[in-house]
Coordinates of C-alpha atoms and ligand atoms in Angstrom, one line a residue:
X1 CA 16.7 -35.3 -50.5
X2 CA 14.3 -32.3 -51.2
X3 CA 11.5 -34.3 -49.7
X4 CA 13.5 -34.8 -46.6
X5 CA 14.5 -31.0 -46.3
X6 CA 10.6 -30.2 -46.7
X7 CA 9.7 -32.6 -44.0
X8 CA 12.4 -31.1 -41.8
X9 CA 11.0 -27.7 -42.3
X10 CA 7.6 -28.7 -41.8
X11 CA 8.6 -30.6 -38.5
X12 CA 10.5 -27.5 -37.4
X13 CA 7.7 -25.1 -37.9
X14 CA 5.3 -27.4 -36.1
X15 CA 7.6 -27.6 -33.1
X16 CA 8.1 -23.9 -33.2
X17 CA 4.3 -23.3 -33.1
X18 CA 3.9 -26.0 -30.6
X19 CA 6.5 -24.1 -28.4
X20 CA 4.7 -20.8 -28.6
X21 CA 1.0 -21.7 -28.8
X22 CA -0.2 -18.5 -27.4
X23 CA 2.1 -16.0 -29.3
X24 CA 0.0 -15.7 -32.4
X25 CA -1.0 -12.1 -31.4
X26 CA 1.6 -9.5 -30.5
X27 CA 2.1 -8.8 -26.8
X28 CA 0.3 -5.6 -25.5
X29 CA -0.6 -4.0 -22.2
X30 CA -3.6 -5.8 -20.9
X31 CA -5.5 -4.0 -18.4
X32 CA -7.1 -6.0 -15.6
X33 CA -9.5 -4.0 -13.2
X34 CA -11.6 -4.5 -10.3
X35 CA -12.4 -3.7 -6.6
X36 CA -10.9 -4.7 -3.6
X37 CA -10.2 -3.3 0.2
X38 CA -13.0 -0.6 -0.4
X39 CA -11.0 0.8 -3.5
X40 CA -10.1 0.0 -7.0
X41 CA -7.1 -2.0 -8.5
X42 CA -5.7 -1.5 -11.9
X43 CA -3.0 -3.8 -13.3
X44 CA -1.3 -3.7 -16.6
X45 CA 0.6 -6.8 -17.7
X46 CA 2.6 -7.0 -20.8
X47 CA 1.4 -10.2 -22.6
X48 CA -1.0 -11.4 -25.0
X49 CA -4.8 -11.6 -24.5
X50 CA -4.4 -15.6 -25.0
X51 CA -1.8 -15.8 -22.3
X52 CA -3.8 -13.8 -19.8
X53 CA -7.1 -15.9 -20.6
X54 CA -5.3 -19.3 -20.4
X55 CA -3.5 -18.4 -17.1
X56 CA -7.0 -17.4 -15.7
X57 CA -5.0 -14.3 -14.3
X58 CA -8.0 -12.1 -13.3
X59 CA -9.6 -15.0 -11.4
X60 CA -6.3 -15.8 -9.6
X61 CA -5.8 -12.0 -8.7
X62 CA -9.4 -11.7 -7.3
X63 CA -8.8 -14.8 -5.3
X64 CA -5.7 -13.8 -3.5
X65 CA -7.1 -10.4 -3.0
X66 CA -10.4 -11.9 -1.6
X67 CA -8.0 -14.0 0.8
X68 CA -6.2 -10.9 2.2
X69 CA -9.6 -9.2 2.9
X70 CA -10.8 -12.4 4.7
X71 CA -7.5 -12.2 6.7
X72 CA -7.1 -8.6 7.4
X73 CA -10.1 -6.4 6.7
X74 CA -11.7 -4.8 10.0
X75 CA -14.9 -4.4 7.6
X76 CA -15.5 -8.1 7.4
X77 CA -17.0 -9.1 10.9
X78 CA -15.8 -12.8 10.7
X79 CA -12.2 -12.1 9.1
X80 CA -9.1 -13.1 11.1
X81 CA -8.3 -9.7 12.2
X82 CA -12.1 -9.0 13.6
X83 CA -12.0 -12.2 15.3
X84 CA -8.8 -11.4 17.0
X85 CA -9.9 -7.8 17.8
X86 CA -13.3 -9.1 19.3
X87 CA -11.6 -11.8 21.4
X88 CA -10.7 -10.8 24.9
X89 CA -8.5 -13.7 25.7
X90 CA -4.8 -13.4 26.1
X91 CA -4.2 -16.9 24.7
X92 CA -2.3 -17.5 21.5
X93 CA -4.3 -17.0 18.3
X94 CA -3.1 -18.6 15.2
X95 CA -3.1 -16.4 12.1
X96 CA -2.6 -17.2 8.5
X97 CA 1.0 -16.9 6.8
X98 CA 0.1 -13.8 5.1
X99 CA -1.3 -12.0 8.2
X100 CA 1.6 -12.9 10.2
X101 CA 3.9 -11.6 7.3
X102 CA 2.1 -8.1 7.4
X103 CA 2.2 -8.2 11.2
X104 CA 6.0 -8.8 11.4
X105 CA 6.8 -6.0 8.9
X106 CA 4.3 -3.5 10.8
X107 CA 6.0 -4.4 14.2
X108 CA 9.5 -4.1 12.6
X109 CA 8.5 -0.6 11.3
X110 CA 6.8 0.3 14.5
X111 CA 9.8 -0.4 16.5
X112 CA 12.2 1.4 13.9
X113 CA 10.1 4.5 14.2
X114 CA 9.8 4.3 18.1
X115 CA 6.0 4.0 17.8
X116 CA 5.3 6.4 15.2
X117 CA 3.7 3.6 13.1
X118 CA 1.4 1.7 15.4
X119 CA -0.9 -0.9 14.2
X120 CA -2.8 -0.9 17.6
X121 CA -3.9 2.7 17.0
X122 CA -7.3 1.4 16.0
X123 CA -9.3 2.7 18.9
X124 CA -8.0 6.2 18.3
X125 CA -8.7 6.1 14.6
X126 CA -12.4 5.1 15.5
X127 CA -12.4 7.8 18.1
X128 CA -11.6 10.3 15.7
X129 CA -14.0 9.0 13.2
X130 CA -11.9 7.4 10.5
X131 CA -12.5 3.7 11.2
X132 CA -15.5 1.2 10.6
X133 CA -17.4 3.0 13.4
X134 CA -19.4 6.3 13.0
X135 CA -17.7 9.7 12.2
X136 CA -18.1 12.0 15.3
X137 CA -19.6 15.5 14.9
X138 CA -16.8 17.1 16.8
X139 CA -13.4 16.3 18.5
X140 CA -13.6 14.1 21.5
X141 CA -12.9 15.3 24.9
X142 CA -9.5 15.1 26.7
X143 CA -10.9 12.5 29.2
X144 CA -12.0 10.1 26.5
X145 CA -8.8 10.7 24.7
X146 CA -6.7 9.7 27.7
X147 CA -8.8 6.6 28.4
X148 CA -8.4 5.5 24.7
X149 CA -4.5 6.1 24.9
X150 CA -4.2 3.6 27.5
X151 CA -5.7 0.9 25.2
X152 CA -3.0 1.3 22.4
X153 CA 0.7 0.4 22.1
X154 CA 2.7 -2.4 20.3
X155 CA 4.2 -3.7 23.7
X156 CA 0.7 -5.0 24.2
X157 CA 1.0 -7.2 21.0
X158 CA 3.2 -10.3 20.6
X159 CA 3.8 -12.4 17.4
X160 CA 5.8 -15.5 17.6
X161 CA 5.7 -17.2 14.2
X162 CA 2.1 -17.5 13.4
X163 CA 0.8 -17.1 17.0
X164 CA -0.5 -13.8 17.8
X165 CA -1.5 -12.8 21.5
X166 CA -2.4 -9.6 23.3
X167 CA -1.9 -8.5 27.0
X168 CA -4.9 -6.2 27.3
X169 CA -8.5 -7.5 26.1
X170 CA -9.4 -4.4 24.3
X171 CA -6.3 -4.3 22.1
X172 CA -7.4 -3.7 18.4
X173 CA -5.3 -4.0 15.2
X174 CA -5.8 -1.9 12.2
X175 CA -3.7 -2.7 9.3
X176 CA -5.3 -0.2 6.9
X177 CA -1.8 1.7 6.6
X178 CA 0.0 -1.3 5.1
X179 CA -2.7 -3.9 3.8
X180 CA -3.0 -2.2 0.4
X181 CA 0.7 -2.2 -0.1
X182 CA 0.9 -6.0 0.9
X183 CA -2.1 -6.7 -1.5
X184 CA 0.2 -5.1 -4.3
X185 CA 3.1 -7.2 -3.4
X186 CA 1.2 -10.5 -3.4
X187 CA -0.5 -9.7 -6.8
X188 CA 3.1 -8.8 -8.2
X189 CA 4.4 -12.1 -6.9
X190 CA 1.5 -14.0 -8.3
X191 CA 2.0 -12.2 -11.9
X192 CA 5.7 -13.1 -11.9
X193 CA 4.8 -16.8 -10.7
X194 CA 2.7 -17.0 -13.9
X195 CA 5.9 -16.0 -15.9
X196 CA 4.9 -12.4 -16.7
X197 CA 8.0 -10.0 -16.1
X198 CA 6.7 -6.8 -17.3
X199 CA 3.8 -5.4 -15.3
X200 CA 2.4 -2.5 -13.2
X201 CA 0.2 -3.2 -10.4
X202 CA -1.9 -0.6 -8.5
X203 CA -4.4 -0.7 -5.6
X204 CA -5.9 2.5 -4.3
X205 CA -2.8 4.6 -5.2
X206 CA -0.2 2.1 -4.0
X207 CA 1.9 0.7 -7.0
X208 CA 4.6 -1.8 -7.8
X209 CA 6.1 -2.2 -11.3
X210 CA 8.6 -4.2 -13.2
X211 CA 10.4 -4.2 -16.6
X212 CA 9.1 -2.2 -19.5
X213 CA 5.9 -1.1 -21.1
X214 CA 5.1 -2.9 -24.3
X215 CA 6.7 -0.1 -26.3
X216 CA 10.0 -0.9 -24.7
X217 CA 9.9 2.3 -22.4
X218 CA 10.3 2.2 -18.6
X219 CA 7.2 2.7 -16.7
X220 CA 6.8 6.3 -15.6
X221 CA 4.5 7.3 -12.4
X222 CA 2.9 10.7 -12.0
X223 CA 2.9 11.9 -8.4
X224 CA -0.2 14.1 -7.8
X225 CA -0.2 17.6 -7.1
X226 CA -1.6 17.9 -3.5
X227 CA -4.7 20.2 -4.2
X228 CA -6.8 20.9 -1.0
X229 CA -9.9 20.0 -2.6
X230 CA -12.6 18.3 -0.6
X231 CA -14.4 17.0 -3.7
X232 CA -11.2 15.4 -4.9
X233 CA -12.3 16.2 -8.5
X234 CA -9.4 18.4 -9.3
X235 CA -6.3 16.5 -10.1
X236 CA -2.9 17.6 -11.5
X237 CA 0.5 16.2 -11.9
X238 CA 3.3 17.4 -9.5
X239 CA 6.1 15.3 -10.5
X240 CA 7.1 12.3 -12.7
X241 CA 9.1 9.6 -11.3
X242 CA 10.7 6.4 -13.1
X243 CA 10.9 3.9 -10.1
X244 CA 12.5 1.0 -12.2
X245 CA 11.7 -2.4 -10.5
X246 CA 10.2 -0.9 -7.3
X247 CA 7.1 0.0 -5.5
X248 CA 5.7 3.6 -5.0
X249 CA 3.6 4.6 -2.1
X250 CA 2.1 7.9 -1.2
X251 CA 0.5 8.9 2.1
X252 CA -1.4 12.0 1.8
X253 CA -3.4 14.1 3.9
X254 CA -5.4 16.0 1.4
X255 CA -8.1 13.4 0.6
X256 CA -9.1 11.7 3.7
X257 CA -9.9 14.2 6.5
X258 CA -12.9 15.8 8.3
X259 CA -13.6 19.2 9.4
X260 CA -15.1 20.0 12.9
X261 CA -15.1 23.1 15.0
X262 CA -13.6 24.9 12.0
X263 CA -10.5 22.7 12.1
X264 CA -9.2 20.0 9.5
X265 CA -8.5 16.6 11.0
X266 CA -6.2 14.2 9.4
X267 CA -6.9 10.5 9.3
X268 CA -3.3 9.9 10.5
X269 CA -2.9 9.8 14.3
X270 CA 0.3 10.7 16.4
X271 CA 0.4 7.7 18.7
X272 CA 2.3 9.8 21.1
X273 CA -0.4 12.3 21.5
X274 CA -3.4 10.4 20.4
X275 CA -4.4 13.2 18.2
X276 CA -4.5 13.6 14.4
X277 CA -1.2 15.1 13.0
X278 CA -1.2 18.8 12.7
X279 CA 1.7 20.0 10.5
X280 CA 2.1 21.4 7.0
X281 CA 3.3 18.2 5.6
X282 CA 0.6 17.2 2.9
X283 CA 2.1 14.1 1.3
X284 CA 5.0 11.7 1.5
X285 CA 6.0 9.4 -1.2
X286 CA 8.4 6.4 -0.6
X287 CA 10.1 4.2 -3.1
X288 CA 11.3 0.7 -2.1
X289 CA 11.3 -2.8 -3.7
X290 CA 8.4 -3.9 -1.3
X291 CA 5.1 -2.2 -1.7
X292 CA 4.2 -3.2 1.9
X293 CA 7.3 -1.5 3.2
X294 CA 6.8 1.6 1.1
X295 CA 3.2 2.0 2.3
X296 CA 4.1 1.6 5.9
X297 CA 7.1 3.9 5.7
X298 CA 5.1 6.7 3.8
X299 CA 2.6 6.8 6.8
X300 CA 5.4 6.6 9.2
X301 CA 7.2 9.7 7.7
X302 CA 3.8 11.4 7.5
X303 CA 3.4 11.0 11.4
X304 CA 6.8 12.4 11.9
X305 CA 6.5 15.6 9.9
X306 CA 9.2 17.1 7.4
X307 CA 12.0 17.7 9.7
X308 CA 12.0 14.4 11.8
X309 CA 10.8 12.4 8.7
X310 CA 13.8 13.7 6.5
X311 CA 16.3 12.9 9.3
X312 CA 14.7 9.3 9.8
X313 CA 14.7 8.7 5.9
X314 CA 18.4 9.9 5.5
X315 CA 19.4 7.7 8.7
X316 CA 17.5 4.7 7.3
X317 CA 18.7 5.1 3.6
X318 CA 14.9 5.5 2.5
X319 CA 14.0 7.1 -1.0
X320 CA 11.4 9.8 0.3
X321 CA 9.7 12.8 -1.3
X322 CA 8.0 15.3 1.1
X323 CA 5.5 17.9 -0.1
X324 CA 4.7 20.6 2.4
X325 CA 2.1 23.5 2.2
X326 CA 3.8 26.9 2.5
X327 CA 2.2 30.4 2.5
X328 CA 2.7 30.7 -1.3
X329 CA 1.7 27.0 -2.5
X330 CA 3.9 23.9 -1.9
X331 CA 7.5 23.2 -1.4
X332 CA 9.3 19.7 -1.8
X333 CA 12.2 18.0 -0.1
X334 CA 13.7 14.7 -1.0
X335 CA 16.5 12.3 0.1
X336 CA 19.7 11.7 -2.1
X337 CA 18.2 8.2 -2.6
X338 CA 15.0 9.5 -4.1
X339 CA 16.7 11.7 -6.5
X340 CA 17.9 9.0 -8.9
X341 CA 14.2 8.3 -9.7
X342 CA 13.2 11.8 -10.6
X343 CA 12.6 12.4 -14.4
Ligands
LIG401 P1 -4.1 6.4 2.9 O1 -3.6 5.4 1.8 O2 -5.6 6.3 2.9 O3 -3.6 7.7 2.9 P2 -2.3 5.4 4.9 O4 -1.5 4.4 4.2 O5 -1.4 6.8 5.1 O6 -3.6 5.7 4.2 O7 -2.8 5.0 6.2 C1 -3.7 5.9 7.0 C2 -4.4 4.8 7.8 O8 -3.7 4.3 8.8 C3 -5.5 5.6 8.6 O9 -6.8 5.8 8.0 C4 -5.7 4.8 10.0 O10 -6.7 3.8 9.7 C5 -4.3 4.1 10.1 N1 -3.4 5.0 11.0 C6 -3.5 6.4 11.4 N2 -2.5 6.6 12.1 C7 -1.7 5.7 12.1 C8 -0.3 5.3 12.8 N3 0.2 6.2 13.4 N4 0.1 4.2 12.8 C9 -0.6 3.2 12.0 N5 -1.8 3.3 11.3 C10 -2.3 4.5 11.5
LIG402 MG1 0.6 3.8 4.2

C-alpha cells in the first residue's frame, strides 16, 4: 500500500514537472532590445529566461520587424513601398497583407480627418527636408510649393483588398507617421501568439502594453515633458499614465525640426497649405487599443492644433492629451476619455 502511494506521488511529481518544463526559474521582466525603422525597440515580457530562449522570441521579433521594413520603408530602395513609389504605372500593384492593413487604416484616418492625415504628403515632407532626400538650407519658394501640392492627395490613391493603384505617376506614399505603431502592434500580437500575456512593447517611443509587471503592479508610462532642447539630452517627466491594456502614442514637435531663416520648421505638414504646422501645440498623446491607430491619430491631432484637435477628439471619442506652449511654460488639455488613465 505504502509503495503504491509512493509510486503515485513519484508519478504525480514527474507529470507536474513534465507539464511545466520551463518553470524552474521564477518569472521576471525580460528585456529584449534591438534596432528597427531607424530607431530602437525595447520590449519587456514577463516570463522565465528559458521560456524566451525556447520560444526564440527575439529572433521571431527581429524577423517580423525586418519584414515590415521590407514592405514599408522608404529608406530601402527595393522595399514594396519604394517600388510602388518609383513606378509610374496606374495599373494595380499587389501589396502584402501587412502593407494593405496599414494602408487601410491610414486611408480610414485620412478620410475621418478630412485630409489632415495624408500618407501621400511625402513629396512635401521631402521638399521641406524631412524625408530620405537632403535637408534644404531654407524654406522652398511658393512656386515649387504649389507644384508639389498638385502631386499629393488621397483621392489619387486606391486600395482594393491587396491591390493598390495611383492616378498620377508621381504619387508617393510615406507611412512614417503610422508604421512604427503598426510594428508595435504586430510584435504585441506575436508575443501573445506565443502565450505571453504580460508585456510592454516600445518602438521609437510608441508603446503597447498588456497585463501586469512581474511585481503584479499595472504598467505605468511616463509622458515626457516637452523641453525645447535641440540636443534632446534634457528629459523630464510631465505626466504618469496607467494605460491598462492599451497602446500609447505621442506625436511631438520638439525633437524633429530644423531652423532656417530664423524660423523653426516642424516635420509635420498641414496638407491643406503644404507647409509645416505652425502653432503652439507641442505634443499630443493618444491612448487606443491599437498602436497603429494611436500613432496615426496623434499625428492627425497634431496637424489640427489644440482647438480643432480637441473638438475632433471629443466628437470621435478619442483619449487624447494636448500639451501647448504658453508664455509662461506649458499648458495641458485632455478629453474626458483620457482622464481615466491619469495617475
Ligand atoms: P514622430 O514619431 O517622429 O513624431 P509622427 O508619428 O508624428 O512622427 O509622424 C511624423 C512623420 O509623418 C513626418 O516625419 C512625415 O514623414 C510624416 N508626415 C508629416 N505630416 C504628415 C501628415 N499631415 N500626414 C501624414 N504623414 C505626415
Ligand atoms: Mg504618428
